[in-house]
PDB file of C-alpha atoms in Angstrom:
ATOM      1  CA  UNK A   1     112.372 121.028 124.428  1.00 71.00           C
ATOM      2  CA  UNK A   2     114.531 117.980 123.346  1.00 84.00           C
ATOM      3  CA  UNK A   3     116.815 118.644 120.376  1.00 92.00           C
ATOM      4  CA  UNK A   4     115.290 117.549 117.119  1.00 92.00           C
ATOM      5  CA  UNK A   5     115.738 118.051 113.372  1.00 93.00           C
ATOM      6  CA  UNK A   6     113.420 118.925 110.564  1.00 91.00           C
ATOM      7  CA  UNK A   7     113.555 116.040 107.997  1.00 92.00           C
ATOM      8  CA  UNK A   8     111.929 115.076 104.784  1.00 89.00           C
ATOM      9  CA  UNK A   9     110.521 111.525 104.780  1.00 87.00           C
ATOM     10  CA  UNK A  10     108.524 111.818 101.559  1.00 83.00           C
ATOM     11  CA  UNK A  11     110.926 109.607  99.582  1.00 84.00           C
ATOM     12  CA  UNK A  12     113.018 106.751 100.615  1.00 86.00           C
ATOM     13  CA  UNK A  13     116.690 107.693 101.638  1.00 92.00           C
ATOM     14  CA  UNK A  14     119.593 106.634  99.632  1.00 93.00           C
ATOM     15  CA  UNK A  15     121.654 104.619 102.203  1.00 95.00           C
ATOM     16  CA  UNK A  16     125.349 105.011 101.496  1.00 94.00           C
ATOM     17  CA  UNK A  17     126.584 102.685 104.401  1.00 94.00           C
ATOM     18  CA  UNK A  18     125.032 100.351 107.067  1.00 94.00           C
ATOM     19  CA  UNK A  19     127.081  98.171 109.390  1.00 95.00           C
ATOM     20  CA  UNK A  20     127.930  97.372 112.953  1.00 93.00           C
ATOM     21  CA  UNK A  21     131.003  99.001 114.539  1.00 93.00           C
ATOM     22  CA  UNK A  22     132.671  99.024 117.980  1.00 92.00           C
ATOM     23  CA  UNK A  23     134.340 102.284 119.453  1.00 91.00           C
ATOM     24  CA  UNK A  24     135.818 103.156 122.715  1.00 90.00           C
ATOM     25  CA  UNK A  25     139.570 102.337 122.131  1.00 90.00           C
ATOM     26  CA  UNK A  26     140.057 105.973 122.860  1.00 93.00           C
ATOM     27  CA  UNK A  27     138.064 108.121 125.418  1.00 93.00           C
ATOM     28  CA  UNK A  28     136.325 110.212 122.763  1.00 93.00           C
ATOM     29  CA  UNK A  29     135.994 110.825 119.156  1.00 93.00           C
ATOM     30  CA  UNK A  30     134.587 113.557 116.794  1.00 92.00           C
ATOM     31  CA  UNK A  31     132.785 112.891 113.629  1.00 89.00           C
ATOM     32  CA  UNK A  32     131.326 115.190 110.942  1.00 92.00           C
ATOM     33  CA  UNK A  33     129.590 113.888 107.790  1.00 93.00           C
ATOM     34  CA  UNK A  34     129.338 116.931 105.045  1.00 92.00           C
ATOM     35  CA  UNK A  35     126.599 115.427 103.006  1.00 92.00           C
ATOM     36  CA  UNK A  36     124.986 112.530 104.859  1.00 95.00           C
ATOM     37  CA  UNK A  37     122.624 112.101 107.686  1.00 97.00           C
ATOM     38  CA  UNK A  38     123.572 109.334 110.336  1.00 96.00           C
ATOM     39  CA  UNK A  39     121.543 107.115 112.325  1.00 97.00           C
ATOM     40  CA  UNK A  40     122.889 105.161 115.313  1.00 97.00           C
ATOM     41  CA  UNK A  41     121.128 102.389 117.368  1.00 97.00           C
ATOM     42  CA  UNK A  42     123.181 101.947 120.587  1.00 97.00           C
ATOM     43  CA  UNK A  43     124.020  98.898 122.887  1.00 94.00           C
ATOM     44  CA  UNK A  44     126.317 100.953 125.294  1.00 94.00           C
ATOM     45  CA  UNK A  45     126.336 103.733 127.697  1.00 95.00           C
ATOM     46  CA  UNK A  46     128.026 107.011 127.172  1.00 95.00           C
ATOM     47  CA  UNK A  47     127.640 110.544 125.906  1.00 97.00           C
ATOM     48  CA  UNK A  48     126.948 112.363 122.626  1.00 97.00           C
ATOM     49  CA  UNK A  49     127.706 116.172 122.470  1.00 96.00           C
ATOM     50  CA  UNK A  50     125.763 117.980 119.659  1.00 95.00           C
ATOM     51  CA  UNK A  51     126.016 121.742 119.142  1.00 89.00           C
ATOM     52  CA  UNK A  52     127.189 122.376 122.764  1.00 89.00           C
ATOM     53  CA  UNK A  53     124.211 119.940 123.965  1.00 93.00           C
ATOM     54  CA  UNK A  54     125.014 116.699 126.000  1.00 95.00           C
ATOM     55  CA  UNK A  55     123.060 113.869 125.107  1.00 96.00           C
ATOM     56  CA  UNK A  56     122.916 110.674 127.176  1.00 96.00           C
ATOM     57  CA  UNK A  57     123.556 107.507 125.376  1.00 96.00           C
ATOM     58  CA  UNK A  58     122.193 104.267 126.818  1.00 95.00           C
ATOM     59  CA  UNK A  59     121.506 100.754 125.597  1.00 95.00           C
ATOM     60  CA  UNK A  60     118.276 100.912 123.605  1.00 95.00           C
ATOM     61  CA  UNK A  61     118.684 104.505 122.473  1.00 97.00           C
ATOM     62  CA  UNK A  62     118.976 105.774 118.897  1.00 97.00           C
ATOM     63  CA  UNK A  63     120.267 109.187 117.576  1.00 97.00           C
ATOM     64  CA  UNK A  64     119.819 110.959 114.213  1.00 97.00           C
ATOM     65  CA  UNK A  65     122.141 113.722 113.089  1.00 97.00           C
ATOM     66  CA  UNK A  66     121.931 115.751 109.959  1.00 96.00           C
ATOM     67  CA  UNK A  67     124.709 116.534 107.576  1.00 95.00           C
ATOM     68  CA  UNK A  68     127.340 119.213 108.625  1.00 94.00           C
ATOM     69  CA  UNK A  69     126.726 118.747 112.312  1.00 95.00           C
ATOM     70  CA  UNK A  70     129.762 117.531 114.446  1.00 93.00           C
ATOM     71  CA  UNK A  71     129.275 114.519 116.714  1.00 92.00           C
ATOM     72  CA  UNK A  72     131.573 114.166 119.868  1.00 94.00           C
ATOM     73  CA  UNK A  73     131.292 110.754 121.235  1.00 95.00           C
ATOM     74  CA  UNK A  74     132.534 110.092 124.895  1.00 95.00           C
ATOM     75  CA  UNK A  75     132.877 106.526 125.591  1.00 94.00           C
ATOM     76  CA  UNK A  76     132.972 104.266 128.685  1.00 92.00           C
ATOM     77  CA  UNK A  77     134.817 101.427 127.413  1.00 91.00           C
ATOM     78  CA  UNK A  78     134.096  99.244 124.417  1.00 92.00           C
ATOM     79  CA  UNK A  79     131.076 100.517 122.626  1.00 93.00           C
ATOM     80  CA  UNK A  80     128.937  98.723 120.155  1.00 93.00           C
ATOM     81  CA  UNK A  81     126.383 100.179 117.717  1.00 95.00           C
ATOM     82  CA  UNK A  82     124.781  99.847 114.495  1.00 96.00           C
ATOM     83  CA  UNK A  83     125.089 102.918 112.224  1.00 96.00           C
ATOM     84  CA  UNK A  84     123.414 104.015 108.892  1.00 97.00           C
ATOM     85  CA  UNK A  85     124.733 106.781 106.794  1.00 96.00           C
ATOM     86  CA  UNK A  86     122.248 107.951 104.359  1.00 96.00           C
ATOM     87  CA  UNK A  87     121.368 110.925 101.911  1.00 95.00           C
ATOM     88  CA  UNK A  88     117.985 112.316 101.634  1.00 94.00           C
ATOM     89  CA  UNK A  89     116.194 114.304  98.617  1.00 85.00           C
ATOM     90  CA  UNK A  90     115.602 118.051  98.391  1.00 82.00           C
ATOM     91  CA  UNK A  91     112.069 118.132  99.147  1.00 81.00           C
ATOM     92  CA  UNK A  92     110.814 120.248 101.850  1.00 83.00           C
ATOM     93  CA  UNK A  93     110.858 118.785 105.371  1.00 85.00           C
ATOM     94  CA  UNK A  94     107.449 117.250 106.378  1.00 80.00           C
ATOM     95  CA  UNK A  95     108.598 115.791 109.892  1.00 85.00           C
ATOM     96  CA  UNK A  96     110.501 116.328 112.989  1.00 88.00           C
ATOM     97  CA  UNK A  97     112.905 113.703 114.403  1.00 93.00           C
ATOM     98  CA  UNK A  98     114.620 113.684 117.861  1.00 94.00           C
ATOM     99  CA  UNK A  99     118.338 113.837 117.831  1.00 95.00           C
ATOM    100  CA  UNK A 100     118.211 111.235 120.757  1.00 96.00           C
ATOM    101  CA  UNK A 101     115.668 108.959 122.011  1.00 94.00           C
ATOM    102  CA  UNK A 102     114.769 105.925 124.164  1.00 94.00           C
ATOM    103  CA  UNK A 103     113.448 103.273 121.978  1.00 91.00           C
ATOM    104  CA  UNK A 104     112.439 101.122 125.049  1.00 89.00           C
ATOM    105  CA  UNK A 105     110.515  97.961 123.865  1.00 89.00           C
ATOM    106  CA  UNK A 106     110.800  98.926 120.404  1.00 88.00           C
ATOM    107  CA  UNK A 107     114.624  98.782 120.012  1.00 93.00           C
ATOM    108  CA  UNK A 108     115.017  94.967 119.566  1.00 92.00           C
ATOM    109  CA  UNK A 109     112.633  94.867 116.681  1.00 89.00           C
ATOM    110  CA  UNK A 110     114.017  97.954 114.960  1.00 92.00           C
ATOM    111  CA  UNK A 111     117.723  96.880 115.541  1.00 94.00           C
ATOM    112  CA  UNK A 112     117.221  93.370 114.209  1.00 92.00           C
ATOM    113  CA  UNK A 113     115.175  94.469 111.153  1.00 89.00           C
ATOM    114  CA  UNK A 114     118.003  96.838 110.108  1.00 94.00           C
ATOM    115  CA  UNK A 115     120.686  94.363 111.100  1.00 93.00           C
ATOM    116  CA  UNK A 116     119.367  91.693 108.851  1.00 90.00           C
ATOM    117  CA  UNK A 117     119.372  94.023 105.672  1.00 90.00           C
ATOM    118  CA  UNK A 118     123.130  94.392 105.955  1.00 91.00           C
ATOM    119  CA  UNK A 119     124.669  92.961 102.708  1.00 88.00           C
ATOM    120  CA  UNK A 120     121.248  93.112 100.939  1.00 86.00           C
ATOM    121  CA  UNK A 121     120.207  94.991  97.857  1.00 85.00           C
ATOM    122  CA  UNK A 122     120.156  98.720  98.034  1.00 86.00           C
ATOM    123  CA  UNK A 123     116.358  98.658  97.470  1.00 83.00           C
ATOM    124  CA  UNK A 124     115.759  96.577 100.498  1.00 83.00           C
ATOM    125  CA  UNK A 125     117.908  98.536 102.712  1.00 89.00           C
ATOM    126  CA  UNK A 126     116.626 101.922 101.641  1.00 89.00           C
ATOM    127  CA  UNK A 127     112.960 100.706 102.185  1.00 86.00           C
ATOM    128  CA  UNK A 128     113.791  99.323 105.761  1.00 88.00           C
ATOM    129  CA  UNK A 129     115.787 102.572 106.723  1.00 92.00           C
ATOM    130  CA  UNK A 130     112.869 104.708 105.348  1.00 89.00           C
ATOM    131  CA  UNK A 131     110.407 102.701 107.467  1.00 83.00           C
ATOM    132  CA  UNK A 132     112.735 103.059 110.483  1.00 91.00           C
ATOM    133  CA  UNK A 133     113.031 106.791 110.125  1.00 92.00           C
ATOM    134  CA  UNK A 134     109.200 107.195 110.106  1.00 87.00           C
ATOM    135  CA  UNK A 135     109.006 104.978 113.239  1.00 84.00           C
ATOM    136  CA  UNK A 136     111.540 107.481 114.876  1.00 90.00           C
ATOM    137  CA  UNK A 137     109.640 110.409 113.769  1.00 86.00           C
ATOM    138  CA  UNK A 138     106.997 110.174 116.643  1.00 58.00           C
ATOM    139  CA  UNK A 139     103.597 111.432 115.999  1.00 41.00           C
ATOM    140  CA  UNK A 140     103.844 113.549 118.878  1.00 44.00           C
ATOM    141  CA  UNK A 141     106.442 115.777 116.973  1.00 44.00           C
ATOM    142  CA  UNK A 142     104.256 116.068 113.739  1.00 44.00           C
ATOM    143  CA  UNK A 143     100.655 115.653 114.514  1.00 42.00           C
ATOM    144  CA  UNK A 144      98.443 116.126 111.611  1.00 45.00           C
ATOM    145  CA  UNK A 145     101.204 117.828 109.697  1.00 45.00           C
ATOM    146  CA  UNK A 146      99.686 118.743 106.239  1.00 45.00           C
ATOM    147  CA  UNK A 147     102.842 117.390 104.440  1.00 46.00           C
ATOM    148  CA  UNK A 148     103.187 114.139 106.095  1.00 57.00           C
ATOM    149  CA  UNK A 149     102.679 111.050 103.970  1.00 67.00           C
ATOM    150  CA  UNK A 150      99.203 109.131 104.460  1.00 72.00           C
ATOM    151  CA  UNK A 151     100.246 105.732 106.191  1.00 78.00           C
ATOM    152  CA  UNK A 152      98.659 103.827 103.270  1.00 83.00           C
ATOM    153  CA  UNK A 153     100.875 105.639 100.586  1.00 86.00           C
ATOM    154  CA  UNK A 154     103.801 105.198 102.873  1.00 83.00           C
ATOM    155  CA  UNK A 155     103.324 101.458 103.039  1.00 89.00           C
ATOM    156  CA  UNK A 156     102.456 100.997  99.396  1.00 92.00           C
ATOM    157  CA  UNK A 157     105.723 103.089  98.413  1.00 90.00           C
ATOM    158  CA  UNK A 158     107.848 100.847 100.645  1.00 88.00           C
ATOM    159  CA  UNK A 159     106.155  97.705  99.236  1.00 91.00           C
ATOM    160  CA  UNK A 160     106.762  98.859  95.642  1.00 92.00           C
ATOM    161  CA  UNK A 161     110.554  99.395  96.507  1.00 89.00           C
ATOM    162  CA  UNK A 162     110.717  95.768  98.096  1.00 88.00           C
ATOM    163  CA  UNK A 163     109.016  94.173  94.985  1.00 90.00           C
ATOM    164  CA  UNK A 164     110.390  95.700  92.035  1.00 90.00           C
ATOM    165  CA  UNK A 165     111.499  92.170  90.755  1.00 90.00           C
ATOM    166  CA  UNK A 166     108.040  90.914  91.143  1.00 91.00           C
ATOM    167  CA  UNK A 167     104.565  91.367  89.431  1.00 93.00           C
ATOM    168  CA  UNK A 168     102.736  94.376  91.175  1.00 94.00           C
ATOM    169  CA  UNK A 169      99.075  95.114  91.028  1.00 94.00           C
ATOM    170  CA  UNK A 170      97.150  98.060  92.212  1.00 95.00           C
ATOM    171  CA  UNK A 171      94.326  95.814  93.768  1.00 95.00           C
ATOM    172  CA  UNK A 172      96.874  93.680  95.818  1.00 95.00           C
ATOM    173  CA  UNK A 173      98.522  96.828  97.189  1.00 95.00           C
ATOM    174  CA  UNK A 174      95.163  98.262  98.103  1.00 92.00           C
ATOM    175  CA  UNK A 175      94.381  95.172 100.006  1.00 92.00           C
ATOM    176  CA  UNK A 176      97.215  95.295 101.987  1.00 92.00           C
ATOM    177  CA  UNK A 177      97.060  98.958 102.826  1.00 88.00           C
ATOM    178  CA  UNK A 178      93.382  98.331 103.566  1.00 85.00           C
ATOM    179  CA  UNK A 179      91.885 100.761 101.379  1.00 83.00           C
ATOM    180  CA  UNK A 180      90.124 100.539  97.937  1.00 87.00           C
ATOM    181  CA  UNK A 181      92.085 100.703  94.708  1.00 90.00           C
ATOM    182  CA  UNK A 182      90.378 103.959  93.726  1.00 88.00           C
ATOM    183  CA  UNK A 183      91.065 105.501  97.134  1.00 82.00           C
ATOM    184  CA  UNK A 184      94.716 104.342  96.970  1.00 88.00           C
ATOM    185  CA  UNK A 185      95.110 105.870  93.438  1.00 89.00           C
ATOM    186  CA  UNK A 186      93.849 109.177  94.599  1.00 83.00           C
ATOM    187  CA  UNK A 187      96.153 109.283  97.646  1.00 82.00           C
ATOM    188  CA  UNK A 188      99.247 108.031  95.679  1.00 88.00           C
ATOM    189  CA  UNK A 189      98.817 110.640  93.012  1.00 85.00           C
ATOM    190  CA  UNK A 190      98.405 113.335  95.723  1.00 78.00           C
ATOM    191  CA  UNK A 191     101.886 112.398  97.229  1.00 79.00           C
ATOM    192  CA  UNK A 192     103.748 111.314  94.165  1.00 85.00           C
ATOM    193  CA  UNK A 193     102.012 113.274  91.158  1.00 86.00           C
ATOM    194  CA  UNK A 194     101.562 110.176  89.100  1.00 91.00           C
ATOM    195  CA  UNK A 195      99.605 106.875  89.059  1.00 93.00           C
ATOM    196  CA  UNK A 196     100.839 103.917  91.107  1.00 95.00           C
ATOM    197  CA  UNK A 197     101.729 101.823  88.007  1.00 95.00           C
ATOM    198  CA  UNK A 198     103.452 104.776  86.468  1.00 94.00           C
ATOM    199  CA  UNK A 199     105.717 105.187  89.626  1.00 94.00           C
ATOM    200  CA  UNK A 200     106.405 101.509  89.489  1.00 95.00           C
ATOM    201  CA  UNK A 201     107.571 101.819  85.876  1.00 94.00           C
ATOM    202  CA  UNK A 202     109.781 104.857  86.765  1.00 94.00           C
ATOM    203  CA  UNK A 203     111.230 103.188  89.687  1.00 93.00           C
ATOM    204  CA  UNK A 204     112.029  99.967  87.684  1.00 93.00           C
ATOM    205  CA  UNK A 205     113.765 102.080  85.028  1.00 93.00           C
ATOM    206  CA  UNK A 206     115.568 104.177  87.347  1.00 91.00           C
ATOM    207  CA  UNK A 207     116.868 101.104  89.074  1.00 90.00           C
ATOM    208  CA  UNK A 208     117.813  99.461  85.817  1.00 91.00           C
ATOM    209  CA  UNK A 209     119.637 102.364  84.463  1.00 92.00           C
ATOM    210  CA  UNK A 210     121.512 102.560  87.778  1.00 89.00           C
ATOM    211  CA  UNK A 211     122.542  98.872  87.627  1.00 90.00           C
ATOM    212  CA  UNK A 212     123.455  99.142  84.095  1.00 90.00           C
ATOM    213  CA  UNK A 213     125.796 102.045  84.464  1.00 88.00           C
ATOM    214  CA  UNK A 214     127.227 101.218  87.948  1.00 86.00           C
ATOM    215  CA  UNK A 215     127.455  97.393  88.090  1.00 85.00           C
ATOM    216  CA  UNK A 216     128.827  94.631  86.059  1.00 87.00           C
ATOM    217  CA  UNK A 217     125.702  92.617  86.734  1.00 88.00           C
ATOM    218  CA  UNK A 218     124.523  90.638  83.538  1.00 92.00           C
ATOM    219  CA  UNK A 219     121.766  92.561  81.509  1.00 93.00           C
ATOM    220  CA  UNK A 220     119.408  89.555  81.776  1.00 92.00           C
ATOM    221  CA  UNK A 221     120.001  89.645  85.472  1.00 91.00           C
ATOM    222  CA  UNK A 222     119.256  93.124  85.722  1.00 93.00           C
ATOM    223  CA  UNK A 223     116.035  92.891  83.767  1.00 93.00           C
ATOM    224  CA  UNK A 224     114.828  90.252  86.101  1.00 93.00           C
ATOM    225  CA  UNK A 225     115.587  92.197  89.184  1.00 91.00           C
ATOM    226  CA  UNK A 226     113.428  95.012  87.929  1.00 92.00           C
ATOM    227  CA  UNK A 227     110.468  92.987  86.859  1.00 93.00           C
ATOM    228  CA  UNK A 228     111.179  92.306  83.324  1.00 94.00           C
ATOM    229  CA  UNK A 229     112.126  88.552  82.921  1.00 92.00           C
ATOM    230  CA  UNK A 230     111.450  88.892  79.190  1.00 94.00           C
ATOM    231  CA  UNK A 231     114.741  90.341  77.952  1.00 94.00           C
ATOM    232  CA  UNK A 232     113.392  91.396  74.629  1.00 94.00           C
ATOM    233  CA  UNK A 233     110.630  93.387  76.354  1.00 95.00           C
ATOM    234  CA  UNK A 234     113.216  95.022  78.597  1.00 94.00           C
ATOM    235  CA  UNK A 235     115.412  95.914  75.780  1.00 94.00           C
ATOM    236  CA  UNK A 236     112.295  97.653  74.166  1.00 94.00           C
ATOM    237  CA  UNK A 237     111.529  99.474  77.315  1.00 93.00           C
ATOM    238  CA  UNK A 238     114.808 100.744  77.928  1.00 93.00           C
ATOM    239  CA  UNK A 239     115.212 102.061  74.401  1.00 94.00           C
ATOM    240  CA  UNK A 240     111.931 103.813  74.488  1.00 93.00           C
ATOM    241  CA  UNK A 241     112.911 105.426  77.913  1.00 91.00           C
ATOM    242  CA  UNK A 242     116.508 106.256  77.124  1.00 91.00           C
ATOM    243  CA  UNK A 243     116.825 106.219  73.197  1.00 92.00           C
ATOM    244  CA  UNK A 244     119.568 103.594  73.890  1.00 92.00           C
ATOM    245  CA  UNK A 245     119.717  99.822  74.108  1.00 92.00           C
ATOM    246  CA  UNK A 246     120.842  98.426  77.657  1.00 92.00           C
ATOM    247  CA  UNK A 247     124.200  97.409  76.041  1.00 91.00           C
ATOM    248  CA  UNK A 248     124.853 101.057  74.566  1.00 91.00           C
ATOM    249  CA  UNK A 249     123.599 102.522  77.882  1.00 87.00           C
ATOM    250  CA  UNK A 250     126.146 100.451  79.817  1.00 86.00           C
ATOM    251  CA  UNK A 251     128.953 101.212  77.231  1.00 82.00           C
ATOM    252  CA  UNK A 252     128.307 104.871  77.236  1.00 75.00           C
ATOM    253  CA  UNK A 253     128.398 105.441  80.994  1.00 61.00           C
TER     254      UNK A 253
END
């Protein structure tokens, strides 16, 4: 059976790095990420050795490797790829994903969708990588798994991440997911443990707190980016959630 990993795809990953790179200046290299998963999309031929198993690399292939697993790359000249380093939450694995697979006709679309997010906001990148990982976790590896996310919830969760700065309605999300609002609410609560709009408010506040504490972005700009164009309302919501004003939250971090 091909080498594969158990992976949790119930929540978006936290992407730490996404970029294109070229290797092959030396015949082989070894890498190990202690805390991060890695995803590579290849445009070259070579070999990847993982846990003593040799995996063929060819143009159009993709690999996924979990934290703490050493990778030994063996090159055949200049070797270009796109890589993503990401962190996953602590939820129980709900899928299996191959260590190496041939994406065939899917490669160009997947590669281009990831490449176009380089330099964009973390929310966009996380959502796109999440979507890609679900694409790579083929149905043959996790048929009817009881912990797999319903496709409608998967889609809606990704749409929420992409649209935190815009007005969000359950009815519109349900239309795009091709389910009724009541059925979407039921499915969403089963997966996330809270209503759709409650989840939206939580994600907006998490993103706002992150930006306030880890960036120099103006408070007005942060408020708009998480769906609160009215600065006074944003200040009120932040104080209700944290007990501090946005300015005090920033200076206390």
